[in-house]
PDB file of C-alpha atoms in Angstrom:
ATOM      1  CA  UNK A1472      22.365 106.234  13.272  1.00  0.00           C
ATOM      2  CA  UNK A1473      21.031 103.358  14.878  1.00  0.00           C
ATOM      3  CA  UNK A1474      22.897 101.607  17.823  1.00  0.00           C
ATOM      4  CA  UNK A1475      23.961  98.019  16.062  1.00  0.00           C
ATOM      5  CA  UNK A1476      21.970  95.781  18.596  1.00  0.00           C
ATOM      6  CA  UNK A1477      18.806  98.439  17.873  1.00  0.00           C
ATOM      7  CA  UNK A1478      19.292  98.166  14.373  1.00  0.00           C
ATOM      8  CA  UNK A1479      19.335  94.653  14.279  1.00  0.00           C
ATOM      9  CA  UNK A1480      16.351  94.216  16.615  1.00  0.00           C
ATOM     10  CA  UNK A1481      14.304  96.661  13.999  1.00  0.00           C
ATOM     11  CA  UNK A1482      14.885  94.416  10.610  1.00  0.00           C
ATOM     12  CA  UNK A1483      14.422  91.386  12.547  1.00  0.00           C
ATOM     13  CA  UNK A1484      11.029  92.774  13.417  1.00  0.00           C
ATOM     14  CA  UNK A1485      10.661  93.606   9.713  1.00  0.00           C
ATOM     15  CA  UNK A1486      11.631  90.707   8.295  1.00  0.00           C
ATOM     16  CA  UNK A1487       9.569  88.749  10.321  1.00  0.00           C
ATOM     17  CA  UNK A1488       6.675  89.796   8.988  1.00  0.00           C
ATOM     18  CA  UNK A1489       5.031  86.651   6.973  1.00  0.00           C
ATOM     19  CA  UNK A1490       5.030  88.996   3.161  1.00  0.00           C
ATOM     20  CA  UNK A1491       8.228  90.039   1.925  1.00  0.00           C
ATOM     21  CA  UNK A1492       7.947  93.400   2.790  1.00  0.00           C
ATOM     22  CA  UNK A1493       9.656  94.411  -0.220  1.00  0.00           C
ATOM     23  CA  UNK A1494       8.446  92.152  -2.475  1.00  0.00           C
ATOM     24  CA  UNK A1495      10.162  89.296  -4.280  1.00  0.00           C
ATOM     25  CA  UNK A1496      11.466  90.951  -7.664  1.00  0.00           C
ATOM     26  CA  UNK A1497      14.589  92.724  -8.278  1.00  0.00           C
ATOM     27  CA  UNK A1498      15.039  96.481  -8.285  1.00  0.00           C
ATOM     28  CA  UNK A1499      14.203  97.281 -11.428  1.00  0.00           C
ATOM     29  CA  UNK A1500      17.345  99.476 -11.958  1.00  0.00           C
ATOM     30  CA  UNK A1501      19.696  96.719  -9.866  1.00  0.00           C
ATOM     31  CA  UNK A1502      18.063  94.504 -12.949  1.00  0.00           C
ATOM     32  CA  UNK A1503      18.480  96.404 -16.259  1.00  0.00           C
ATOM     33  CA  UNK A1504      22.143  97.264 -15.094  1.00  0.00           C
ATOM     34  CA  UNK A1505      22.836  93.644 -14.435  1.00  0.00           C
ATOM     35  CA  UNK A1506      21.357  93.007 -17.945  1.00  0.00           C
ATOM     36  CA  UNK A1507      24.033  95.005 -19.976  1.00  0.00           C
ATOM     37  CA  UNK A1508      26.403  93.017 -17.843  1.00  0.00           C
ATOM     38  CA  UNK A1509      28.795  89.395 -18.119  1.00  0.00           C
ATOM     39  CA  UNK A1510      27.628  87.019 -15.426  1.00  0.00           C
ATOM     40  CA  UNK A1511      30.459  86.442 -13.564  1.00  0.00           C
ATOM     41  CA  UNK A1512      31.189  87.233  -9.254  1.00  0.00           C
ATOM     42  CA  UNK A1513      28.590  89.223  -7.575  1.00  0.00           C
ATOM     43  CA  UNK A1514      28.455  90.867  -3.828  1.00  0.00           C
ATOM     44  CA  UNK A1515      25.230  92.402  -2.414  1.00  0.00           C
ATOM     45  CA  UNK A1516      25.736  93.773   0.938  1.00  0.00           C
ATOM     46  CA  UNK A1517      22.551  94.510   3.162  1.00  0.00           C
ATOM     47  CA  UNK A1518      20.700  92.184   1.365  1.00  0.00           C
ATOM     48  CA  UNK A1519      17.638  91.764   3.410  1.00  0.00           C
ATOM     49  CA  UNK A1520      15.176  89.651   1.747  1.00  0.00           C
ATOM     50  CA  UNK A1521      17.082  88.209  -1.204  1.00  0.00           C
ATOM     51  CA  UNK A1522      15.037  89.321  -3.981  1.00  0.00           C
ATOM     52  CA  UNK A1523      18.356  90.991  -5.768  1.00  0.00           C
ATOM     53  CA  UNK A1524      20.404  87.806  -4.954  1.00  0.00           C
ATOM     54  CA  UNK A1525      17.765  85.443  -5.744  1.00  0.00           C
ATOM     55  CA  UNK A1526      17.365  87.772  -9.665  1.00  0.00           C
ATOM     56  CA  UNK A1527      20.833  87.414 -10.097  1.00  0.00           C
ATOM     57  CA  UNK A1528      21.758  84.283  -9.613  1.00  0.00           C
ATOM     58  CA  UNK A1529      18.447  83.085 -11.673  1.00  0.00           C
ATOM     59  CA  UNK A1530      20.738  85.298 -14.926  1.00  0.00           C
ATOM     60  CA  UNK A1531      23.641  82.619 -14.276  1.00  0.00           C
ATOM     61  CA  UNK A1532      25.549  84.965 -11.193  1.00  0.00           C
ATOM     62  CA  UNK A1533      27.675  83.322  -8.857  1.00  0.00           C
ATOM     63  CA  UNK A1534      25.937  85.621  -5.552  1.00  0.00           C
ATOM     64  CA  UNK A1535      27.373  86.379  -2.408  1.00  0.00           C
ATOM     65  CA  UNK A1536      25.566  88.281   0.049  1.00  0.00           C
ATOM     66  CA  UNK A1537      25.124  89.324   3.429  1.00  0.00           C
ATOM     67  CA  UNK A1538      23.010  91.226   5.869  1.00  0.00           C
ATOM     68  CA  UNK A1539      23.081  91.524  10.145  1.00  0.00           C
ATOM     69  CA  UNK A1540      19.343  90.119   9.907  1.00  0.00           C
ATOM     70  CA  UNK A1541      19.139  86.542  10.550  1.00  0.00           C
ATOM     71  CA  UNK A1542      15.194  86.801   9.789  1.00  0.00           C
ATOM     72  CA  UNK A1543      16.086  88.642   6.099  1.00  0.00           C
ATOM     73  CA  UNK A1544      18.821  85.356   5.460  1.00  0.00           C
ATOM     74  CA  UNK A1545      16.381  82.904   6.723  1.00  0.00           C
ATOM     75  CA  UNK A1546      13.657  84.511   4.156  1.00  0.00           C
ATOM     76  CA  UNK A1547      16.376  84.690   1.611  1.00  0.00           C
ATOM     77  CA  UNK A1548      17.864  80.920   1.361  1.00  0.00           C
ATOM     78  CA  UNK A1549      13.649  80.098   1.007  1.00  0.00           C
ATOM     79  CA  UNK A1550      13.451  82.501  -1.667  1.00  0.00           C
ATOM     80  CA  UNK A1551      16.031  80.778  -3.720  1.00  0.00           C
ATOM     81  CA  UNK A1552      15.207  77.478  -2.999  1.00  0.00           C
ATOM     82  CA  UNK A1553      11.957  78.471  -4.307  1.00  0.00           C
ATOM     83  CA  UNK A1554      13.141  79.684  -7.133  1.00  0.00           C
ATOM     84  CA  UNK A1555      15.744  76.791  -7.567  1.00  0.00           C
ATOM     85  CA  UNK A1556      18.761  78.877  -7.295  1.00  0.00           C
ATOM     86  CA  UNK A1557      21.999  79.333  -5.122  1.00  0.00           C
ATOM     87  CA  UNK A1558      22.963  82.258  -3.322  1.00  0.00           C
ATOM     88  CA  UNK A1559      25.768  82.268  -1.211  1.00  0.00           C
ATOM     89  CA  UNK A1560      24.373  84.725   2.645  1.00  0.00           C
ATOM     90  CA  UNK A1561      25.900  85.618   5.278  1.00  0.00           C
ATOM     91  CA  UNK A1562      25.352  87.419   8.597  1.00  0.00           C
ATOM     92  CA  UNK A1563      27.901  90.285   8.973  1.00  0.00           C
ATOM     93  CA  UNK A1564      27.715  93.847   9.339  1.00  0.00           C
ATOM     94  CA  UNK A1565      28.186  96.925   6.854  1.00  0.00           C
ATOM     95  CA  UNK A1566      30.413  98.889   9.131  1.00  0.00           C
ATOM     96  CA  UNK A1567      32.695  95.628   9.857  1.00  0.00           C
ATOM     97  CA  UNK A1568      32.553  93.132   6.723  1.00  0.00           C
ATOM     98  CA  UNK A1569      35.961  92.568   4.877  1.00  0.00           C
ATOM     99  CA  UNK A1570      37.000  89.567   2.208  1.00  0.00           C
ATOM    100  CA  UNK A1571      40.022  88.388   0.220  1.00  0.00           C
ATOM    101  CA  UNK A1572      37.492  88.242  -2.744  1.00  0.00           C
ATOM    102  CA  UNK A1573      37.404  90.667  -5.332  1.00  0.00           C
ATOM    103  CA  UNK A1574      34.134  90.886  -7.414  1.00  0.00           C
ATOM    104  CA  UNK A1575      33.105  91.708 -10.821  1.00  0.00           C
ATOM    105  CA  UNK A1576      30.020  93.646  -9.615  1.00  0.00           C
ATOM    106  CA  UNK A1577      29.107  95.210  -6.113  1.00  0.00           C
ATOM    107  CA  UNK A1578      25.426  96.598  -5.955  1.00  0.00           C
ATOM    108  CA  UNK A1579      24.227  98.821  -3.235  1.00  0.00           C
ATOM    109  CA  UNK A1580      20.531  98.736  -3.496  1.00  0.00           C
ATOM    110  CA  UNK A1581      19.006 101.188  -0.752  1.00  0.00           C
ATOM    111  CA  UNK A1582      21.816 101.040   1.979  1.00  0.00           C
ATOM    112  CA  UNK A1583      21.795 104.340   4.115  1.00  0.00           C
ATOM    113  CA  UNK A1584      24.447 105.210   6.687  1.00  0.00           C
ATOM    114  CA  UNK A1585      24.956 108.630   8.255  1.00  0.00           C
ATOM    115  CA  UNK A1586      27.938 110.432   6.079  1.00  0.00           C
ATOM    116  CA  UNK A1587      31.249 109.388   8.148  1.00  0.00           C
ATOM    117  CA  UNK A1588      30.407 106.099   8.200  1.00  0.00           C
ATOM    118  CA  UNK A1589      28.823 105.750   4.301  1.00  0.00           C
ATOM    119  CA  UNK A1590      32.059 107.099   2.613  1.00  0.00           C
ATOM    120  CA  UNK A1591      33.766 104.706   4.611  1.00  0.00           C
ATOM    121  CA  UNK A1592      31.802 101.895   3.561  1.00  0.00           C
ATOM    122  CA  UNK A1593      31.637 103.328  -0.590  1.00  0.00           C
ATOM    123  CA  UNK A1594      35.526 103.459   0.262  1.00  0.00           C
ATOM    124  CA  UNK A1595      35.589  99.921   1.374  1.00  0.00           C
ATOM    125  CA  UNK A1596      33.457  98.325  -1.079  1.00  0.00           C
ATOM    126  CA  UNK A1597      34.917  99.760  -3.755  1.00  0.00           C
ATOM    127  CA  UNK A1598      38.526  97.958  -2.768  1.00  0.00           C
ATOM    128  CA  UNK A1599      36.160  94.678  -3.690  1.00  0.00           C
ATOM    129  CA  UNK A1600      36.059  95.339  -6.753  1.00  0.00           C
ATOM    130  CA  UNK A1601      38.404  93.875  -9.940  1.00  0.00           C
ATOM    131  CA  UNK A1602      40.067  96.172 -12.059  1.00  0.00           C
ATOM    132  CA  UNK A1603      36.949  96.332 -15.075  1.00  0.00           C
ATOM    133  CA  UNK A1604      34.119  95.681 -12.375  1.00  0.00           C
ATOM    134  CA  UNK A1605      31.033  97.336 -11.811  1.00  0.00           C
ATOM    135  CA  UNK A1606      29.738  99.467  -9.100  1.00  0.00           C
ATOM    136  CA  UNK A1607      25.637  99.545  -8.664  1.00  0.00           C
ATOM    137  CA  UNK A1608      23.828 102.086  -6.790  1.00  0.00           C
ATOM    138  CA  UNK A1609      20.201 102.857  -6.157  1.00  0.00           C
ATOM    139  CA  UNK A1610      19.546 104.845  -3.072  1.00  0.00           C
ATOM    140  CA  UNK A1611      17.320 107.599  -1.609  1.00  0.00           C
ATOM    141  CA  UNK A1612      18.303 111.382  -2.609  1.00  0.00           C
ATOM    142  CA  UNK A1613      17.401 113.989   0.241  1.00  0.00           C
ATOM    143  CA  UNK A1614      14.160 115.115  -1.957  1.00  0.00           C
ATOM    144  CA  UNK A1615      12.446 111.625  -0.800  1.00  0.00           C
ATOM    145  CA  UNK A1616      12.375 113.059   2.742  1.00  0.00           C
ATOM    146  CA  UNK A1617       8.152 113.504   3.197  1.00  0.00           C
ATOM    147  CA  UNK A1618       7.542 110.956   0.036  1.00  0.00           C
ATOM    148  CA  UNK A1619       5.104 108.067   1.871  1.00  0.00           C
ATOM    149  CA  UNK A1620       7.174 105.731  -0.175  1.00  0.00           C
ATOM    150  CA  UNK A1621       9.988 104.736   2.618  1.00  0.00           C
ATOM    151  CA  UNK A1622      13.663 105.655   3.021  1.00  0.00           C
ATOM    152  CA  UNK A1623      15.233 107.537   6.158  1.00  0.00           C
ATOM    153  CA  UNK A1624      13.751 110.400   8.432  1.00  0.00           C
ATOM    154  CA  UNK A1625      16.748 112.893   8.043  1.00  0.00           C
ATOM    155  CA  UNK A1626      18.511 114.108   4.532  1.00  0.00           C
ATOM    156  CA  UNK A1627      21.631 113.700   5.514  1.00  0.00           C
ATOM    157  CA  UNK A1628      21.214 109.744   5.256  1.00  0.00           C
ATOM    158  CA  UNK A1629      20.527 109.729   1.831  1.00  0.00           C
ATOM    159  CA  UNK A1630      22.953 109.910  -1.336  1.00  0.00           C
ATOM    160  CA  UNK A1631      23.564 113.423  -3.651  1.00  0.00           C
ATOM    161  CA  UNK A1632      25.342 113.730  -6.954  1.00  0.00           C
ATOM    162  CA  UNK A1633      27.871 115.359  -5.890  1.00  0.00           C
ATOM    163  CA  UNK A1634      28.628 112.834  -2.736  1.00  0.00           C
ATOM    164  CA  UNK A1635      29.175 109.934  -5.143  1.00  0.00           C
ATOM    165  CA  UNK A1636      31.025 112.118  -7.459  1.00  0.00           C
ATOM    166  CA  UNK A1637      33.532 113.098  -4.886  1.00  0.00           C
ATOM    167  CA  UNK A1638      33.636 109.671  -3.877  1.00  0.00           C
ATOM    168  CA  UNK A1639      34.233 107.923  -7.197  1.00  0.00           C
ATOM    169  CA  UNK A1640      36.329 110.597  -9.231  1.00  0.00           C
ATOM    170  CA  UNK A1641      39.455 108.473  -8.634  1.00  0.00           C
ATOM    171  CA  UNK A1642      40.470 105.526 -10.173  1.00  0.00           C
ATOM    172  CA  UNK A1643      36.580 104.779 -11.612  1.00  0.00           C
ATOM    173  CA  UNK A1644      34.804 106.129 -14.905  1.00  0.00           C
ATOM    174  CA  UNK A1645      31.597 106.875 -14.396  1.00  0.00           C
ATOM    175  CA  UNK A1646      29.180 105.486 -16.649  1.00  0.00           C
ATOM    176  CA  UNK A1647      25.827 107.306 -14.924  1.00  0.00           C
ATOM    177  CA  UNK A1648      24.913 109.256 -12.102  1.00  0.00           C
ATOM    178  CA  UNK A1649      21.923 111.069 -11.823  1.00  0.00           C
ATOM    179  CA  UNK A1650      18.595 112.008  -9.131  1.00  0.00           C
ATOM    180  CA  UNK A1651      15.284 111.422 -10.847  1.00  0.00           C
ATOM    181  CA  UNK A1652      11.455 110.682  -9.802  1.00  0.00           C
ATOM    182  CA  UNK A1653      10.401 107.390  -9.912  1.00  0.00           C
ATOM    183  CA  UNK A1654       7.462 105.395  -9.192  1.00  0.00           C
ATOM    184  CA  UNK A1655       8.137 102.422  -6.128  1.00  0.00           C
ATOM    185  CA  UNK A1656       6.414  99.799  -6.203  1.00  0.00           C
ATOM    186  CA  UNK A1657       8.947  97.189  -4.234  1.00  0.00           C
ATOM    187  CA  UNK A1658       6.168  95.640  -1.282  1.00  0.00           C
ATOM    188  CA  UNK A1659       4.325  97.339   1.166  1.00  0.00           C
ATOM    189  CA  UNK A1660       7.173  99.644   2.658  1.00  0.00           C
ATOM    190  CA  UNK A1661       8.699 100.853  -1.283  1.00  0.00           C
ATOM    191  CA  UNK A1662       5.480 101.913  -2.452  1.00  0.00           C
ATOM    192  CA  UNK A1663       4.933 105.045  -4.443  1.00  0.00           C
ATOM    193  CA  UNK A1664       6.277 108.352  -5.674  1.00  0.00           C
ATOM    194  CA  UNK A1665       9.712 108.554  -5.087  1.00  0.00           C
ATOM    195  CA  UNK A1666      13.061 110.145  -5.468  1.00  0.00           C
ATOM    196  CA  UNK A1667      16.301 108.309  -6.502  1.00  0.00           C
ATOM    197  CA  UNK A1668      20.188 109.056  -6.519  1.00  0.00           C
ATOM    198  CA  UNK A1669      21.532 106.530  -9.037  1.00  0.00           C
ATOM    199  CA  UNK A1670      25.224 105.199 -10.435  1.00  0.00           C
ATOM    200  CA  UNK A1671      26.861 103.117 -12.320  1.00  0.00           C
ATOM    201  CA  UNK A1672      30.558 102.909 -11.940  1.00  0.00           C
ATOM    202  CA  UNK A1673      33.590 100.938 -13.808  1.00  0.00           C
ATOM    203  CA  UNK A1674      36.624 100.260 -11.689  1.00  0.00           C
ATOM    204  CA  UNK A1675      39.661 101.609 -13.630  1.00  0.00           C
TER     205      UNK A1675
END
């Protein structure tokens, strides 16, 4: 894992860039899950960009997010006021964020941590959530390791089945979980063939 002031220096870089490198619609499985949902209190950590944020608040969500990158908040307050919508962003960091607010929905949209530290975080985040509220997760499944279409350079930073269903067979009924092959075609860095570890998970 990156070193935090290494990390931050790399999706400043990124973000910087004058495109949105991952474009400036939703994740198309953040979005259809959202769909079968009641708008009500969202959090999206690691936000970059906004595009999730910016979606869901545009479907009547009240949106808090947050992300280390001041270039990704920067890009994602102009998104929205683009779009004429309000997103609350932060700066704060995955390993360290904590609030007294509890949240109807938490979506994880392509956040990758070495193992220690991303049950820790699942752990975490899933404390946010109300009793009834819904747990999102798209991320990279070990088989995307050699797929041109982005993601990390080792396996052992992306998401399995079994992980999340170790993680979540407590006090949460799983409502899907699956790896499939997908198509990408989120900007110039989530482009192409591609393979996904998904979930959807209600809070007991």
């Amino acid at each position: 894992m990156q070193a935090p002031f290494q990390a931050n220096r790399f999706w400043d870089d990124r973000y910087s860039e004058a495109e949105f490198v991952y474009g400036t619609q939703p994740n198309q499985f953040f979005a259809q899950a959202l769909r079968s949902l009641q708008p009500g209190h969202l959090l999206l950590p690691a936000e970059g960009e906004g595009r999730n944020a910016v979606y869901a608040a545009s479907q009547g969500w009240h949106v808090d997010a947050f992300d280390f990158s001041e270039e990704g908040r920067q890009k994602a307050l102009r998104l929205a006021a683009q779009r004429g919508v309000s997103i609350g962003y932060e700066l704060a960091d995955l390993l360290t964020f904590d609030t007294q607010t509890r949240y109807d929905a938490l979506a994880l949209i392509y956040v990758h941590l070495a193992p220690a530290p991303r049950r820790d975080m699942l752990v975490r985040f899933a404390g946010l959530l109300k009793p009834g509220g819904t747990l999102i997760l798209e991320g990279f499944h070990p088989r995307q390791i050699g797929n041109p279409s982005g993601g990390p350079n080792a396996p052992e930073f992306c998401y399995t089945v079994e992980e999340l269903r170790a993680v979540f067979a407590e006090g949460f009924s799983i409502q899907q979980l699956n790896n499939e092959s997908i198509t990408l075609a989120e900007g110039a860095y989530h482009h192409g063939p591609a393979h996904v570890t998904r979930l959807i998970a209600l809070k007991l």
